[in-house]
Amino acid sequence: MSKSKVYILFWLLILLIYMGCKNNKGKNHRPLSNIIYTNYAIQAARFEKEGKIDSAAYYYKKHWQQSISQNKIKAATHALLKLAMLEKERKRSREMNRYLNLADSLQRKYFPEHDSLRAEILHLMAIASLISQNPEKAISYLNTSKYLKTKLYGNNDTILANTYNNLGICYYLLADFEKAKENYLLAINLARRMRQNPNPIIAKASENLAMIYTMQGNYDQAISYFSEGLRLKSMIYGINSVETARAYLNIANFYITLSNYDEAQNNLLRAENIFINNFGPSYKDLADVYLNLGRIYASRSDHEKALMYFNKSAEILQPPNIDSTTLRLIRANIGYIYFVRNNYPRAIQYLSEGFSSQKNRPEDIKVYRNLARCYQSLGRRDTADCLFRKSIQLSEGKTGNPYELATSLLYYGEFFFRNKEYDKARKNYLEAYKI
């Protein structure tokens, strides 16, 4: 063995000892089983399949340590990728990148010609970038991964289906909905050629397409794809699985957009029941359930219940479940509650913290509009006028949809009416009516 390889192995072992000490400091982590297993990979895979992430991570770390000590570098690299995938489920990009950087170092040093392994590492690096809200960086990783896969397997290989689905997510986050739609459809078409039927990639890409159709106001297409996603997930994962619960959550969001709050609430309660039964009352995805229940009660003017659910959602997002995107949505919704209670300074404070980390996101339309209404109520005409126009510009762009545009025009018309500028008020009312 060369000196450089010995040097890398030495420092990996030092890192393993350090991490073992760090992870066990002040704690007494134990696996769910008292039986001693020598084949850590099999045990880890079993816990992963059962959804017991902590136990799966424990055994994958054991497998990684064992592989390094036995000089099985490829097995160690795959164990690192498994650990990164578990961190993906926890939405922890920093921890993902730590494992991926180690895997990347091993691959470059020991298997520089192994393009399929390189493509897999890059794909996971892209997902970590998506979790940290950096879609541009994710696109760069995915395109390099796609290039390597195409070189190995050709343009139409089914292995590219997941890559196209994730590219679609990137373009969706960048509000390039046509490119997102194009990639989702490529993912679905390639996945249909797979032997696996029903196929989880089709389920995910169908839901992603449905979100775009919702944004564009094509509600018949949207509910068709949402229903297909739910049907496939129920068949693949089971009716009481986490993936099925997430399908209910997506459908609930759709019905909230249509102001069909009874149907939305029914789907949210189904999702809540599945999440709690599987993982208990502090499971991270419950934050989205309670956020949306809060939105429903806010729309029904039950502001006390709305605040209760918003705060319940925020409590779940304490470490290690921090999700900055959901926290921003919570702040924007709490800001709206303060607005309807005429507490405009507090409303402005919360709404100003509710903007998306990405520019020109659809959820920012309401933030601009509600901020404008706050400043209107405070008599700050010019600031309100500027914010109303931003809301309308965003609604007219590729991030908007007809419903949001009509709503923004109506409130802008009301703004001019209150300022006795009746011609401008009439113009905005008529434009909203046409939509």
Tab-separated table of C-alpha atoms in Angstrom:
chain	number	residue	atom	x	y	z
A	1	MET	CA	0.000	0.000	0.000
A	2	SER	CA	1.360	3.469	-0.914
A	3	LYS	CA	2.206	6.026	1.767
A	4	SER	CA	-0.559	8.362	0.560
A	5	LYS	CA	-3.207	5.637	0.976
A	6	VAL	CA	-1.931	4.758	4.430
A	7	TYR	CA	-2.063	8.466	5.299
A	8	ILE	CA	-5.738	8.765	4.239
A	9	LEU	CA	-6.737	5.622	6.143
A	10	PHE	CA	-4.944	6.884	9.250
A	11	TRP	CA	-6.876	10.151	9.266
A	12	LEU	CA	-10.189	8.411	8.538
A	13	LEU	CA	-9.636	6.195	11.589
A	14	ILE	CA	-8.810	9.270	13.697
A	15	LEU	CA	-12.045	10.871	12.456
A	16	LEU	CA	-14.044	7.763	13.341
A	17	ILE	CA	-12.653	7.794	16.894
A	18	TYR	CA	-13.433	11.511	17.224
A	19	MET	CA	-16.983	11.121	15.923
A	20	GLY	CA	-17.610	8.160	18.170
A	21	CYS	CA	-16.563	10.199	21.205
A	22	LYS	CA	-18.557	13.224	20.067
A	23	ASN	CA	-21.734	11.277	19.330
A	24	ASN	CA	-21.668	9.454	22.685
A	25	LYS	CA	-20.712	12.385	24.896
A	26	GLY	CA	-23.320	12.774	27.609
A	27	LYS	CA	-25.596	10.231	25.919
A	28	ASN	CA	-26.215	6.520	26.024
A	29	HIS	CA	-27.198	5.670	22.459
A	30	ARG	CA	-28.118	2.034	22.068
A	31	PRO	CA	-29.504	0.134	19.099
A	32	LEU	CA	-33.037	-1.193	19.313
A	33	SER	CA	-31.759	-4.748	19.530
A	34	ASN	CA	-29.543	-6.259	22.212
A	35	ILE	CA	-28.249	-8.947	19.822
A	36	ILE	CA	-24.673	-8.515	18.589
A	37	TYR	CA	-24.500	-8.578	14.780
A	38	THR	CA	-21.263	-8.946	12.815
A	39	ASN	CA	-22.887	-8.107	9.452
A	40	TYR	CA	-23.719	-4.496	10.199
A	41	ALA	CA	-24.869	-3.720	6.627
A	42	ILE	CA	-27.730	-6.261	6.768
A	43	GLN	CA	-28.884	-5.023	10.156
A	44	ALA	CA	-28.700	-1.388	8.995
A	45	ALA	CA	-30.717	-2.160	5.859
A	46	ARG	CA	-33.420	-3.868	7.944
A	47	PHE	CA	-33.828	-0.873	10.250
A	48	GLU	CA	-33.791	1.475	7.243
A	49	LYS	CA	-36.633	-0.480	5.633
A	50	GLU	CA	-38.602	-0.273	8.886
A	51	GLY	CA	-38.135	3.519	8.952
A	52	LYS	CA	-36.005	3.397	12.139
A	53	ILE	CA	-33.487	5.986	10.996
A	54	ASP	CA	-31.497	6.323	14.232
A	55	SER	CA	-30.885	2.585	14.474
A	56	ALA	CA	-30.078	2.319	10.760
A	57	ALA	CA	-27.538	5.132	11.129
A	58	TYR	CA	-25.975	3.405	14.148
A	59	TYR	CA	-25.338	0.205	12.163
A	60	TYR	CA	-24.213	1.959	8.975
A	61	LYS	CA	-21.606	3.787	11.071
A	62	LYS	CA	-20.518	0.431	12.493
A	63	HIS	CA	-20.345	-0.962	8.942
A	64	TRP	CA	-18.276	2.043	7.823
A	65	GLN	CA	-15.849	1.670	10.766
A	66	GLN	CA	-15.502	-2.057	10.171
A	67	SER	CA	-14.909	-1.594	6.419
A	68	ILE	CA	-12.184	1.009	7.007
A	69	SER	CA	-10.433	-1.190	9.568
A	70	GLN	CA	-10.527	-4.129	7.104
A	71	ASN	CA	-9.320	-1.929	4.205
A	72	LYS	CA	-12.597	-2.506	2.282
A	73	ILE	CA	-12.667	0.979	0.785
A	74	LYS	CA	-15.540	0.471	-1.657
A	75	ALA	CA	-17.784	-0.916	1.106
A	76	ALA	CA	-16.812	2.032	3.313
A	77	THR	CA	-17.699	4.465	0.512
A	78	HIS	CA	-21.127	2.889	0.040
A	79	ALA	CA	-21.731	3.025	3.804
A	80	LEU	CA	-20.996	6.765	3.704
A	81	LEU	CA	-23.532	7.179	0.888
A	82	LYS	CA	-26.132	5.315	2.959
A	83	LEU	CA	-25.454	7.615	5.931
A	84	ALA	CA	-25.872	10.625	3.629
A	85	MET	CA	-29.214	9.263	2.406
A	86	LEU	CA	-30.428	8.876	5.992
A	87	GLU	CA	-29.489	12.508	6.653
A	88	LYS	CA	-31.491	13.401	3.552
A	89	GLU	CA	-34.587	11.988	5.277
A	90	ARG	CA	-33.835	14.274	8.228
A	91	LYS	CA	-33.321	17.227	5.815
A	92	ARG	CA	-29.890	17.906	7.324
A	93	SER	CA	-27.708	19.128	4.468
A	94	ARG	CA	-24.628	19.870	6.612
A	95	GLU	CA	-24.448	16.281	7.880
A	96	MET	CA	-25.127	14.995	4.358
A	97	ASN	CA	-22.223	16.999	2.978
A	98	ARG	CA	-19.891	15.746	5.709
A	99	TYR	CA	-20.465	12.120	4.671
A	100	LEU	CA	-20.481	12.948	0.951
A	101	ASN	CA	-17.179	14.824	1.132
A	102	LEU	CA	-15.587	11.787	2.772
A	103	ALA	CA	-17.081	9.500	0.108
A	104	ASP	CA	-15.901	11.907	-2.586
A	105	SER	CA	-12.333	11.825	-1.227
A	106	LEU	CA	-12.290	8.022	-1.182
A	107	GLN	CA	-13.744	7.765	-4.696
A	108	ARG	CA	-11.263	10.239	-6.186
A	109	LYS	CA	-8.299	8.556	-4.482
A	110	TYR	CA	-9.126	4.868	-4.882
A	111	PHE	CA	-11.654	4.660	-7.764
A	112	PRO	CA	-11.044	7.679	-10.044
A	113	GLU	CA	-12.351	5.805	-13.119
A	114	HIS	CA	-15.542	4.614	-11.396
A	115	ASP	CA	-17.985	6.959	-13.184
A	116	SER	CA	-21.169	5.328	-11.870
A	117	LEU	CA	-20.044	5.820	-8.250
A	118	ARG	CA	-19.006	9.395	-9.065
A	119	ALA	CA	-22.434	10.045	-10.616
A	120	GLU	CA	-24.174	8.727	-7.499
A	121	ILE	CA	-22.106	10.966	-5.191
A	122	LEU	CA	-22.833	14.033	-7.352
A	123	HIS	CA	-26.546	13.205	-7.373
A	124	LEU	CA	-26.623	13.146	-3.575
A	125	MET	CA	-24.592	16.363	-3.417
A	126	ALA	CA	-27.315	17.923	-5.571
A	127	ILE	CA	-29.994	16.803	-3.124
A	128	ALA	CA	-28.004	18.297	-0.232
A	129	SER	CA	-27.865	21.571	-2.183
A	130	LEU	CA	-31.632	21.435	-2.704
A	131	ILE	CA	-32.209	20.932	1.022
A	132	SER	CA	-30.050	23.995	1.735
A	133	GLN	CA	-32.086	25.992	-0.811
A	134	ASN	CA	-29.336	26.289	-3.435
A	135	PRO	CA	-30.974	25.046	-6.669
A	136	GLU	CA	-28.337	26.609	-8.956
A	137	LYS	CA	-25.597	24.536	-7.329
A	138	ALA	CA	-27.860	21.462	-7.434
A	139	ILE	CA	-28.362	21.903	-11.201
A	140	SER	CA	-24.585	21.950	-11.705
A	141	TYR	CA	-24.156	18.678	-9.773
A	142	LEU	CA	-27.127	17.033	-11.532
A	143	ASN	CA	-25.957	17.988	-15.010
A	144	THR	CA	-22.506	16.502	-14.322
A	145	SER	CA	-24.148	13.380	-12.890
A	146	LYS	CA	-26.418	13.193	-15.952
A	147	TYR	CA	-23.410	13.529	-18.276
A	148	LEU	CA	-21.644	10.609	-16.580
A	149	LYS	CA	-24.778	8.427	-16.612
A	150	THR	CA	-25.433	9.237	-20.285
A	151	LYS	CA	-21.841	8.348	-21.163
A	152	LEU	CA	-22.247	5.004	-19.395
A	153	TYR	CA	-25.813	4.050	-20.308
A	154	GLY	CA	-27.046	6.291	-23.145
A	155	ASN	CA	-29.614	9.108	-23.364
A	156	ASN	CA	-32.726	7.019	-22.805
A	157	ASP	CA	-31.689	4.784	-19.942
A	158	THR	CA	-34.205	4.566	-17.116
A	159	ILE	CA	-31.487	5.383	-14.573
A	160	LEU	CA	-31.860	9.023	-15.689
A	161	ALA	CA	-35.500	9.220	-14.533
A	162	ASN	CA	-34.648	10.285	-10.983
A	163	THR	CA	-32.108	12.823	-12.270
A	164	TYR	CA	-34.753	14.481	-14.438
A	165	ASN	CA	-37.219	14.554	-11.543
A	166	ASN	CA	-34.678	16.352	-9.340
A	167	LEU	CA	-33.790	18.754	-12.160
A	168	GLY	CA	-37.498	19.542	-12.331
A	169	ILE	CA	-37.504	20.374	-8.614
A	170	CYS	CA	-34.539	22.730	-9.134
A	171	TYR	CA	-36.265	24.620	-11.931
A	172	TYR	CA	-39.480	24.750	-9.906
A	173	LEU	CA	-37.579	26.432	-7.059
A	174	LEU	CA	-36.155	28.892	-9.597
A	175	ALA	CA	-39.722	29.564	-10.805
A	176	ASP	CA	-38.908	28.308	-14.318
A	177	PHE	CA	-42.082	26.239	-14.480
A	178	GLU	CA	-41.877	25.276	-18.153
A	179	LYS	CA	-38.393	23.769	-17.704
A	180	ALA	CA	-39.588	22.073	-14.527
A	181	LYS	CA	-42.568	20.581	-16.356
A	182	GLU	CA	-40.329	19.403	-19.214
A	183	ASN	CA	-38.026	17.543	-16.789
A	184	TYR	CA	-40.903	15.995	-14.810
A	185	LEU	CA	-42.434	14.638	-18.027
A	186	LEU	CA	-39.043	13.213	-19.083
A	187	ALA	CA	-38.813	11.522	-15.671
A	188	ILE	CA	-42.285	9.993	-16.026
A	189	ASN	CA	-41.671	8.774	-19.595
A	190	LEU	CA	-38.386	7.092	-18.649
A	191	ALA	CA	-39.808	5.613	-15.441
A	192	ARG	CA	-42.649	4.005	-17.410
A	193	ARG	CA	-40.045	1.871	-19.171
A	194	MET	CA	-38.841	0.428	-15.873
A	195	ARG	CA	-39.809	-3.065	-14.814
A	196	GLN	CA	-40.908	-1.762	-11.424
A	197	ASN	CA	-44.663	-1.237	-11.520
A	198	PRO	CA	-46.091	0.721	-9.757
A	199	ASN	CA	-43.096	3.062	-9.838
A	200	PRO	CA	-42.182	5.540	-7.049
A	201	ILE	CA	-40.522	7.969	-9.480
A	202	ILE	CA	-43.792	8.283	-11.415
A	203	ALA	CA	-45.608	8.932	-8.124
A	204	LYS	CA	-43.207	11.732	-7.116
A	205	ALA	CA	-42.992	13.326	-10.565
A	206	SER	CA	-46.797	13.227	-10.881
A	207	GLU	CA	-47.177	15.167	-7.620
A	208	ASN	CA	-44.521	17.637	-8.739
A	209	LEU	CA	-46.346	18.190	-12.035
A	210	ALA	CA	-49.587	18.685	-10.109
A	211	MET	CA	-47.977	21.514	-8.103
A	212	ILE	CA	-47.054	23.321	-11.326
A	213	TYR	CA	-50.555	22.914	-12.750
A	214	THR	CA	-51.927	24.309	-9.477
A	215	MET	CA	-49.640	27.335	-9.759
A	216	GLN	CA	-50.800	27.871	-13.347
A	217	GLY	CA	-54.489	27.583	-12.434
A	218	ASN	CA	-55.013	24.327	-14.371
A	219	TYR	CA	-56.869	22.679	-11.497
A	220	ASP	CA	-58.353	19.719	-13.424
A	221	GLN	CA	-54.885	18.568	-14.490
A	222	ALA	CA	-53.565	19.243	-10.997
A	223	ILE	CA	-56.073	17.061	-9.147
A	224	SER	CA	-55.634	14.334	-11.770
A	225	TYR	CA	-51.874	14.143	-11.128
A	226	PHE	CA	-52.274	14.504	-7.341
A	227	SER	CA	-54.740	11.599	-7.349
A	228	GLU	CA	-52.354	9.506	-9.433
A	229	GLY	CA	-49.555	10.210	-6.968
A	230	LEU	CA	-51.735	9.168	-4.028
A	231	ARG	CA	-52.902	5.999	-5.801
A	232	LEU	CA	-49.353	4.923	-6.644
A	233	LYS	CA	-47.935	5.724	-3.202
A	234	SER	CA	-50.736	3.764	-1.493
A	235	MET	CA	-49.893	0.749	-3.661
A	236	ILE	CA	-46.105	1.040	-3.296
A	237	TYR	CA	-45.726	1.995	0.374
A	238	GLY	CA	-49.083	1.070	1.933
A	239	ILE	CA	-52.067	3.181	2.980
A	240	ASN	CA	-50.553	3.988	6.397
A	241	SER	CA	-47.064	4.876	5.177
A	242	VAL	CA	-45.260	8.196	5.540
A	243	GLU	CA	-45.159	8.639	1.746
A	244	THR	CA	-48.933	8.226	1.551
A	245	ALA	CA	-49.326	10.771	4.360
A	246	ARG	CA	-47.211	13.225	2.350
A	247	ALA	CA	-49.528	12.650	-0.618
A	248	TYR	CA	-52.493	13.613	1.599
A	249	LEU	CA	-50.553	16.712	2.674
A	250	ASN	CA	-50.021	17.760	-0.956
A	251	ILE	CA	-53.705	17.278	-1.756
A	252	ALA	CA	-54.631	19.337	1.315
A	253	ASN	CA	-52.461	22.195	0.013
A	254	PHE	CA	-54.291	21.960	-3.311
A	255	TYR	CA	-57.718	22.239	-1.659
A	256	ILE	CA	-56.542	25.199	0.454
A	257	THR	CA	-55.649	26.956	-2.815
A	258	LEU	CA	-59.253	26.350	-3.966
A	259	SER	CA	-60.605	27.525	-0.564
A	260	ASN	CA	-62.178	24.080	-0.089
A	261	TYR	CA	-61.229	24.024	3.575
A	262	ASP	CA	-63.357	21.038	4.645
A	263	GLU	CA	-61.707	18.746	2.111
A	264	ALA	CA	-58.284	20.191	2.980
A	265	GLN	CA	-58.833	19.567	6.682
A	266	ASN	CA	-59.916	15.963	6.074
A	267	ASN	CA	-56.668	15.263	4.198
A	268	LEU	CA	-54.553	17.019	6.837
A	269	LEU	CA	-56.098	14.957	9.624
A	270	ARG	CA	-55.378	11.756	7.668
A	271	ALA	CA	-51.749	12.817	7.296
A	272	GLU	CA	-51.488	13.796	10.975
A	273	ASN	CA	-52.832	10.430	12.095
A	274	ILE	CA	-50.323	8.493	9.963
A	275	PHE	CA	-47.325	10.610	11.040
A	276	ILE	CA	-48.161	10.303	14.759
A	277	ASN	CA	-48.854	6.555	14.557
A	278	ASN	CA	-45.517	5.972	12.789
A	279	PHE	CA	-43.185	8.398	14.557
A	280	GLY	CA	-44.945	10.123	17.450
A	281	PRO	CA	-46.130	13.709	18.008
A	282	SER	CA	-42.786	15.443	17.308
A	283	TYR	CA	-42.192	14.115	13.796
A	284	LYS	CA	-40.819	16.875	11.523
A	285	ASP	CA	-43.496	16.595	8.791
A	286	LEU	CA	-46.194	17.408	11.356
A	287	ALA	CA	-44.923	21.004	11.164
A	288	ASP	CA	-46.420	21.248	7.657
A	289	VAL	CA	-49.685	19.685	8.848
A	290	TYR	CA	-50.079	22.231	11.667
A	291	LEU	CA	-49.009	25.135	9.459
A	292	ASN	CA	-51.803	24.302	7.023
A	293	LEU	CA	-54.361	23.710	9.772
A	294	GLY	CA	-53.423	27.177	11.021
A	295	ARG	CA	-54.035	28.599	7.542
A	296	ILE	CA	-57.477	26.988	7.462
A	297	TYR	CA	-58.501	28.438	10.828
A	298	ALA	CA	-57.112	31.859	9.821
A	299	SER	CA	-59.322	31.750	6.710
A	300	ARG	CA	-62.289	30.924	8.963
A	301	SER	CA	-61.371	33.935	11.171
A	302	ASP	CA	-60.695	31.658	14.146
A	303	HIS	CA	-57.458	33.469	14.916
A	304	GLU	CA	-56.845	31.913	18.338
A	305	LYS	CA	-56.862	28.398	16.876
A	306	ALA	CA	-54.775	29.575	13.929
A	307	LEU	CA	-52.079	30.972	16.230
A	308	MET	CA	-52.158	27.790	18.307
A	309	TYR	CA	-51.388	25.691	15.219
A	310	PHE	CA	-48.747	28.112	13.895
A	311	ASN	CA	-46.943	27.981	17.249
A	312	LYS	CA	-47.320	24.190	17.376
A	313	SER	CA	-45.681	24.009	13.948
A	314	ALA	CA	-42.826	26.277	15.079
A	315	GLU	CA	-42.228	24.151	18.208
A	316	ILE	CA	-41.649	21.055	16.065
A	317	LEU	CA	-39.076	22.965	14.002
A	318	GLN	CA	-36.701	23.346	16.932
A	319	PRO	CA	-33.304	21.600	16.508
A	320	PRO	CA	-32.718	19.092	14.983
A	321	ASN	CA	-35.830	19.600	12.812
A	322	ILE	CA	-35.050	23.153	11.673
A	323	ASP	CA	-36.666	23.966	8.321
A	324	SER	CA	-36.112	27.594	7.379
A	325	THR	CA	-38.631	27.506	4.510
A	326	THR	CA	-41.495	26.395	6.757
A	327	LEU	CA	-40.416	28.837	9.489
A	328	ARG	CA	-40.658	31.709	7.007
A	329	LEU	CA	-44.154	30.587	6.021
A	330	ILE	CA	-45.141	30.453	9.706
A	331	ARG	CA	-43.902	34.017	10.238
A	332	ALA	CA	-45.784	35.254	7.181
A	333	ASN	CA	-49.002	33.641	8.433
A	334	ILE	CA	-48.583	34.988	11.977
A	335	GLY	CA	-48.031	38.402	10.384
A	336	TYR	CA	-51.406	38.099	8.677
A	337	ILE	CA	-53.076	37.328	12.040
A	338	TYR	CA	-51.600	40.505	13.524
A	339	PHE	CA	-52.808	42.427	10.459
A	340	VAL	CA	-56.439	41.374	10.879
A	341	ARG	CA	-56.123	42.242	14.572
A	342	ASN	CA	-55.028	45.775	13.544
A	343	ASN	CA	-51.603	45.370	15.184
A	344	TYR	CA	-49.780	46.713	12.138
A	345	PRO	CA	-46.243	47.143	13.570
A	346	ARG	CA	-46.161	43.479	14.718
A	347	ALA	CA	-47.711	42.408	11.415
A	348	ILE	CA	-45.002	44.245	9.450
A	349	GLN	CA	-42.301	42.671	11.635
A	350	TYR	CA	-43.514	39.107	11.024
A	351	LEU	CA	-44.376	39.614	7.339
A	352	SER	CA	-40.941	41.107	6.627
A	353	GLU	CA	-39.398	37.878	7.991
A	354	GLY	CA	-41.696	35.780	5.804
A	355	PHE	CA	-40.095	36.329	2.396
A	356	SER	CA	-38.667	33.306	0.612
A	357	SER	CA	-34.887	32.850	0.466
A	358	GLN	CA	-35.261	32.574	-3.321
A	359	LYS	CA	-36.246	35.668	-5.289
A	360	ASN	CA	-39.682	35.936	-6.917
A	361	ARG	CA	-41.266	32.897	-5.295
A	362	PRO	CA	-45.066	32.447	-5.555
A	363	GLU	CA	-45.542	32.565	-1.772
A	364	ASP	CA	-44.052	36.087	-1.754
A	365	ILE	CA	-47.102	37.432	-3.627
A	366	LYS	CA	-49.237	37.300	-0.466
A	367	VAL	CA	-46.410	38.711	1.664
A	368	TYR	CA	-46.121	41.792	-0.569
A	369	ARG	CA	-49.901	42.171	-0.670
A	370	ASN	CA	-50.379	41.905	3.089
A	371	LEU	CA	-47.484	44.262	3.765
A	372	ALA	CA	-49.108	46.745	1.367
A	373	ARG	CA	-52.393	46.487	3.274
A	374	CYS	CA	-50.557	47.157	6.547
A	375	TYR	CA	-48.925	50.317	5.213
A	376	GLN	CA	-52.233	51.356	3.640
A	377	SER	CA	-53.882	51.107	7.069
A	378	LEU	CA	-51.062	53.201	8.559
A	379	GLY	CA	-51.659	55.902	5.945
A	380	ARG	CA	-48.306	55.373	4.201
A	381	ARG	CA	-49.668	55.656	0.673
A	382	ASP	CA	-46.434	55.554	-1.358
A	383	THR	CA	-45.039	52.507	0.431
A	384	ALA	CA	-48.367	50.682	0.075
A	385	ASP	CA	-48.594	51.592	-3.620
A	386	CYS	CA	-45.072	50.234	-4.264
A	387	LEU	CA	-45.813	46.952	-2.473
A	388	PHE	CA	-49.149	46.440	-4.263
A	389	ARG	CA	-47.356	46.876	-7.592
A	390	LYS	CA	-44.717	44.313	-6.598
A	391	SER	CA	-47.484	41.864	-5.716
A	392	ILE	CA	-49.123	42.390	-9.118
A	393	GLN	CA	-45.819	42.139	-11.026
A	394	LEU	CA	-45.066	38.836	-9.323
A	395	SER	CA	-48.601	37.595	-10.020
A	396	GLU	CA	-48.247	38.464	-13.728
A	397	GLY	CA	-44.853	36.769	-14.062
A	398	LYS	CA	-44.057	33.095	-14.474
A	399	THR	CA	-44.343	32.572	-10.706
A	400	GLY	CA	-47.942	33.801	-10.549
A	401	ASN	CA	-51.353	32.406	-11.354
A	402	PRO	CA	-54.724	33.932	-12.357
A	403	TYR	CA	-56.234	33.640	-8.873
A	404	GLU	CA	-53.402	35.557	-7.177
A	405	LEU	CA	-53.365	38.180	-9.926
A	406	ALA	CA	-57.110	38.790	-9.625
A	407	THR	CA	-56.835	39.003	-5.829
A	408	SER	CA	-53.963	41.497	-6.002
A	409	LEU	CA	-55.863	43.651	-8.525
A	410	LEU	CA	-58.950	43.688	-6.297
A	411	TYR	CA	-56.969	44.890	-3.285
A	412	TYR	CA	-55.159	47.441	-5.448
A	413	GLY	CA	-58.533	48.685	-6.645
A	414	GLU	CA	-59.697	48.977	-3.029
A	415	PHE	CA	-56.516	50.936	-2.256
A	416	PHE	CA	-57.344	53.531	-4.935
A	417	PHE	CA	-61.017	53.621	-3.899
A	418	ARG	CA	-60.046	54.485	-0.319
A	419	ASN	CA	-57.812	57.255	-1.660
A	420	LYS	CA	-60.747	58.561	-3.773
A	421	GLU	CA	-58.926	57.789	-7.015
A	422	TYR	CA	-62.038	56.267	-8.555
A	423	ASP	CA	-60.855	55.934	-12.169
A	424	LYS	CA	-57.817	53.888	-11.114
A	425	ALA	CA	-59.995	51.864	-8.764
A	426	ARG	CA	-62.459	51.074	-11.567
A	427	LYS	CA	-59.640	50.066	-13.910
A	428	ASN	CA	-58.231	47.506	-11.440
A	429	TYR	CA	-61.680	46.136	-10.551
A	430	LEU	CA	-62.441	45.588	-14.263
A	431	GLU	CA	-59.102	43.831	-14.871
A	432	ALA	CA	-59.770	41.535	-11.927
A	433	TYR	CA	-63.302	40.833	-13.179
A	434	LYS	CA	-61.965	39.824	-16.641
A	435	ILE	CA	-59.671	37.248	-15.039
